[in-house]
PDB file of C-alpha atoms in Angstrom:
ATOM      1  CA  MET A   8      15.484   1.204   8.933  1.00 92.00           C
ATOM      2  CA  LEU A   9      15.576  -0.357   5.670  1.00 94.00           C
ATOM      3  CA  TYR A  10      12.108  -1.226   5.349  1.00 96.00           C
ATOM      4  CA  LEU A  11      11.051   2.526   5.985  1.00 97.00           C
ATOM      5  CA  TRP A  12      13.706   3.916   2.898  1.00 98.00           C
ATOM      6  CA  ILE A  13      12.126   0.682   0.688  1.00 98.00           C
ATOM      7  CA  LYS A  14       8.448   1.894   2.069  1.00 97.00           C
ATOM      8  CA  ALA A  15       9.435   5.929   1.176  1.00 98.00           C
ATOM      9  CA  PHE A  16      10.664   5.096  -2.294  1.00 98.00           C
ATOM     10  CA  HIS A  17       7.619   2.949  -2.815  1.00 98.00           C
ATOM     11  CA  ILE A  18       5.229   5.707  -1.546  1.00 98.00           C
ATOM     12  CA  VAL A  19       7.173   8.083  -4.418  1.00 98.00           C
ATOM     13  CA  SER A  20       6.665   5.725  -7.050  1.00 98.00           C
ATOM     14  CA  VAL A  21       2.958   5.173  -6.677  1.00 98.00           C
ATOM     15  CA  VAL A  22       2.971   8.865  -6.630  1.00 98.00           C
ATOM     16  CA  CYS A  23       4.964   9.232  -9.584  1.00 98.00           C
ATOM     17  CA  TRP A  24       2.952   6.397 -11.669  1.00 98.00           C
ATOM     18  CA  PHE A  25      -0.782   7.690 -10.492  1.00 98.00           C
ATOM     19  CA  ALA A  26       0.400  11.176 -11.689  1.00 98.00           C
ATOM     20  CA  GLY A  27       0.745   9.963 -15.309  1.00 98.00           C
ATOM     21  CA  LEU A  28      -2.244   7.803 -14.692  1.00 98.00           C
ATOM     22  CA  PHE A  29      -4.273  10.505 -13.925  1.00 97.00           C
ATOM     23  CA  TYR A  30      -2.389  12.417 -16.659  1.00 98.00           C
ATOM     24  CA  LEU A  31      -2.455  10.203 -19.796  1.00 98.00           C
ATOM     25  CA  PRO A  32      -5.847   9.976 -19.906  1.00 97.00           C
ATOM     26  CA  ARG A  33      -6.754  13.888 -19.786  1.00 97.00           C
ATOM     27  CA  LEU A  34      -4.250  14.171 -22.942  1.00 98.00           C
ATOM     28  CA  PHE A  35      -6.123  11.540 -24.748  1.00 98.00           C
ATOM     29  CA  VAL A  36      -9.096  13.961 -24.302  1.00 98.00           C
ATOM     30  CA  TYR A  37      -7.505  16.375 -25.755  1.00 97.00           C
ATOM     31  CA  HIS A  38      -5.962  14.767 -28.287  1.00 98.00           C
ATOM     32  CA  ALA A  39      -9.609  13.273 -29.014  1.00 97.00           C
ATOM     33  CA  GLN A  40     -10.697  16.816 -29.739  1.00 97.00           C
ATOM     34  CA  SER A  41      -7.848  18.198 -31.914  1.00 96.00           C
ATOM     35  CA  GLU A  42      -8.656  18.495 -35.133  1.00 94.00           C
ATOM     36  CA  ASP A  43      -5.067  19.702 -36.984  1.00 95.00           C
ATOM     37  CA  ALA A  44      -2.125  17.839 -37.765  1.00 95.00           C
ATOM     38  CA  ILE A  45       0.174  19.534 -35.776  1.00 97.00           C
ATOM     39  CA  SER A  46      -1.792  19.406 -32.672  1.00 96.00           C
ATOM     40  CA  LYS A  47      -2.532  15.632 -33.046  1.00 96.00           C
ATOM     41  CA  GLU A  48       1.543  14.980 -33.671  1.00 97.00           C
ATOM     42  CA  ARG A  49       2.176  17.036 -30.111  1.00 97.00           C
ATOM     43  CA  PHE A  50      -0.131  14.862 -28.146  1.00 98.00           C
ATOM     44  CA  SER A  51       1.594  11.944 -29.827  1.00 98.00           C
ATOM     45  CA  LEU A  52       4.924  12.839 -28.861  1.00 98.00           C
ATOM     46  CA  MET A  53       3.769  14.261 -25.372  1.00 98.00           C
ATOM     47  CA  GLU A  54       1.799  10.660 -24.707  1.00 98.00           C
ATOM     48  CA  ARG A  55       4.343   8.632 -25.665  1.00 98.00           C
ATOM     49  CA  LYS A  56       6.764  10.423 -23.467  1.00 98.00           C
ATOM     50  CA  LEU A  57       4.649  10.276 -20.360  1.00 98.00           C
ATOM     51  CA  TYR A  58       4.029   6.871 -20.765  1.00 98.00           C
ATOM     52  CA  ARG A  59       7.488   5.755 -21.753  1.00 98.00           C
ATOM     53  CA  GLY A  60       9.345   7.948 -20.034  1.00 98.00           C
ATOM     54  CA  ILE A  61       7.829   8.226 -16.810  1.00 98.00           C
ATOM     55  CA  MET A  62       4.894   5.963 -16.283  1.00 98.00           C
ATOM     56  CA  GLY A  63       6.624   2.987 -17.180  1.00 98.00           C
ATOM     57  CA  PRO A  64       9.762   3.293 -15.079  1.00 98.00           C
ATOM     58  CA  ALA A  65       7.304   4.104 -12.369  1.00 98.00           C
ATOM     59  CA  MET A  66       5.570   1.425 -12.744  1.00 98.00           C
ATOM     60  CA  ILE A  67       8.422  -1.040 -12.695  1.00 98.00           C
ATOM     61  CA  ALA A  68       9.531   0.622  -9.433  1.00 98.00           C
ATOM     62  CA  THR A  69       6.675   0.320  -7.381  1.00 98.00           C
ATOM     63  CA  LEU A  70       6.381  -2.889  -8.229  1.00 98.00           C
ATOM     64  CA  ILE A  71       9.646  -3.602  -7.043  1.00 98.00           C
ATOM     65  CA  PHE A  72       9.946  -1.421  -4.049  1.00 98.00           C
ATOM     66  CA  GLY A  73       6.215  -3.063  -3.247  1.00 98.00           C
ATOM     67  CA  GLY A  74       7.713  -6.604  -3.886  1.00 97.00           C
ATOM     68  CA  TRP A  75      10.760  -5.750  -1.583  1.00 98.00           C
ATOM     69  CA  LEU A  76       8.245  -4.682   1.047  1.00 97.00           C
ATOM     70  CA  ILE A  77       6.319  -7.960   0.799  1.00 96.00           C
ATOM     71  CA  TYR A  78       9.374 -10.032   0.795  1.00 96.00           C
ATOM     72  CA  LEU A  79      10.412  -8.140   4.199  1.00 96.00           C
ATOM     73  CA  ASN A  80       7.400  -8.937   5.752  1.00 94.00           C
ATOM     74  CA  PRO A  81       6.139 -12.727   4.303  1.00 89.00           C
ATOM     75  CA  GLY A  82       3.606 -12.370   7.449  1.00 93.00           C
ATOM     76  CA  ILE A  83       1.346  -9.764   5.711  1.00 93.00           C
ATOM     77  CA  PHE A  84      -0.683 -12.535   3.854  1.00 93.00           C
ATOM     78  CA  SER A  85      -1.759 -13.758   7.122  1.00 92.00           C
ATOM     79  CA  MET A  86      -3.148 -10.059   8.553  1.00 89.00           C
ATOM     80  CA  GLY A  87      -6.307 -10.462   6.614  1.00 90.00           C
ATOM     81  CA  GLY A  88      -7.508 -10.341   3.225  1.00 95.00           C
ATOM     82  CA  TRP A  89      -7.010  -6.482   2.948  1.00 95.00           C
ATOM     83  CA  ILE A  90      -3.583  -7.801   1.020  1.00 96.00           C
ATOM     84  CA  HIS A  91      -5.167  -9.507  -1.204  1.00 96.00           C
ATOM     85  CA  ALA A  92      -7.501  -6.872  -2.047  1.00 97.00           C
ATOM     86  CA  LYS A  93      -5.319  -4.344  -2.635  1.00 97.00           C
ATOM     87  CA  LEU A  94      -3.189  -6.648  -4.591  1.00 97.00           C
ATOM     88  CA  THR A  95      -5.729  -7.706  -7.228  1.00 98.00           C
ATOM     89  CA  LEU A  96      -6.907  -4.199  -7.361  1.00 98.00           C
ATOM     90  CA  VAL A  97      -2.588  -3.801  -8.175  1.00 98.00           C
ATOM     91  CA  VAL A  98      -3.245  -6.139 -10.774  1.00 98.00           C
ATOM     92  CA  LEU A  99      -6.022  -4.551 -12.319  1.00 98.00           C
ATOM     93  CA  LEU A 100      -3.961  -1.061 -12.261  1.00 98.00           C
ATOM     94  CA  ILE A 101      -1.238  -3.202 -14.274  1.00 98.00           C
ATOM     95  CA  GLY A 102      -4.333  -3.936 -17.236  1.00 98.00           C
ATOM     96  CA  TYR A 103      -5.258  -0.337 -16.908  1.00 98.00           C
ATOM     97  CA  HIS A 104      -1.836   1.181 -17.848  1.00 98.00           C
ATOM     98  CA  HIS A 105      -1.339  -1.425 -20.637  1.00 98.00           C
ATOM     99  CA  MET A 106      -4.894  -0.575 -21.739  1.00 98.00           C
ATOM    100  CA  CYS A 107      -3.447   3.231 -22.028  1.00 98.00           C
ATOM    101  CA  GLY A 108       0.033   2.269 -23.865  1.00 98.00           C
ATOM    102  CA  ALA A 109      -2.190   0.274 -26.707  1.00 98.00           C
ATOM    103  CA  GLN A 110      -4.155   3.574 -26.572  1.00 98.00           C
ATOM    104  CA  VAL A 111      -1.015   5.450 -26.988  1.00 98.00           C
ATOM    105  CA  LYS A 112      -0.384   3.472 -29.879  1.00 98.00           C
ATOM    106  CA  ARG A 113      -3.497   3.802 -31.729  1.00 98.00           C
ATOM    107  CA  PHE A 114      -3.488   7.546 -31.843  1.00 97.00           C
ATOM    108  CA  ALA A 115       0.144   7.815 -32.916  1.00 97.00           C
ATOM    109  CA  ARG A 116      -1.224   5.624 -35.768  1.00 97.00           C
ATOM    110  CA  GLY A 117      -4.605   7.830 -36.454  1.00 95.00           C
ATOM    111  CA  GLU A 118      -6.826   4.938 -35.367  1.00 96.00           C
ATOM    112  CA  ASN A 119      -8.256   6.211 -32.513  1.00 96.00           C
ATOM    113  CA  THR A 120     -12.078   6.073 -32.881  1.00 94.00           C
ATOM    114  CA  ARG A 121     -13.353   6.935 -29.119  1.00 96.00           C
ATOM    115  CA  SER A 122     -14.751  10.304 -28.413  1.00 96.00           C
ATOM    116  CA  HIS A 123     -13.368  12.876 -25.710  1.00 97.00           C
ATOM    117  CA  VAL A 124     -16.588  11.557 -23.543  1.00 97.00           C
ATOM    118  CA  PHE A 125     -14.956   8.225 -23.295  1.00 97.00           C
ATOM    119  CA  TYR A 126     -11.729   9.085 -22.255  1.00 97.00           C
ATOM    120  CA  ARG A 127     -13.413  11.954 -19.508  1.00 97.00           C
ATOM    121  CA  TRP A 128     -14.993   8.585 -17.804  1.00 97.00           C
ATOM    122  CA  PHE A 129     -11.880   6.368 -18.578  1.00 97.00           C
ATOM    123  CA  ASN A 130     -10.203   9.126 -17.042  1.00 96.00           C
ATOM    124  CA  GLU A 131     -11.671   8.394 -13.713  1.00 97.00           C
ATOM    125  CA  VAL A 132     -10.930   4.354 -13.184  1.00 97.00           C
ATOM    126  CA  PRO A 133      -7.670   5.019 -11.533  1.00 97.00           C
ATOM    127  CA  VAL A 134      -9.082   7.602  -9.351  1.00 97.00           C
ATOM    128  CA  LEU A 135     -11.371   5.112  -8.125  1.00 97.00           C
ATOM    129  CA  ILE A 136      -8.874   1.977  -8.238  1.00 98.00           C
ATOM    130  CA  LEU A 137      -6.312   4.891  -5.614  1.00 98.00           C
ATOM    131  CA  LEU A 138      -9.363   5.302  -3.411  1.00 98.00           C
ATOM    132  CA  ALA A 139      -9.865   1.701  -2.792  1.00 98.00           C
ATOM    133  CA  ILE A 140      -6.346   0.964  -2.588  1.00 97.00           C
ATOM    134  CA  VAL A 141      -5.438   3.809  -0.051  1.00 97.00           C
ATOM    135  CA  ILE A 142      -8.687   2.923   2.448  1.00 97.00           C
ATOM    136  CA  LEU A 143      -7.592  -1.100   1.971  1.00 97.00           C
ATOM    137  CA  VAL A 144      -3.890  -0.185   3.144  1.00 95.00           C
ATOM    138  CA  VAL A 145      -5.054   2.346   5.811  1.00 96.00           C
ATOM    139  CA  VAL A 146      -8.288   1.283   7.075  1.00 96.00           C
ATOM    140  CA  LYS A 147      -7.592  -2.094   6.505  1.00 95.00           C
ATOM    141  CA  PRO A 148     -11.384  -3.004   6.818  1.00 93.00           C
ATOM    142  CA  PHE A 149     -11.064  -7.356   6.657  1.00 93.00           C
TER     143      PHE A 149
END
């Protein structure tokens, strides 16, 4: 029963983390398009609060609950290569998360050099990673 509770909290944490990973780059799009100081300050505040207040704690909770699930099921690594591929994607997602954090700081300092078009494409990265992770976990193709 404990395993199912941990799995439920892991899934909720993942949903919260991805909500932030989907929304923060969208804020970057709007921020890159903004021209007045008031809008730029408002977007910087929203980005900082989303990154630190929601995304960071959700990522940490995701990793804690996911690690706990692995601890309770150590044989998972012998169930196929899907878990290794999934964990590789999680590492890439953590890198993407930190890239977002670096961008939050650049925007706050007024040092953004990228266009809104870049951020529209940047916003698609977590979608592709989520798609791959869900397929790996549900289908277990290898």
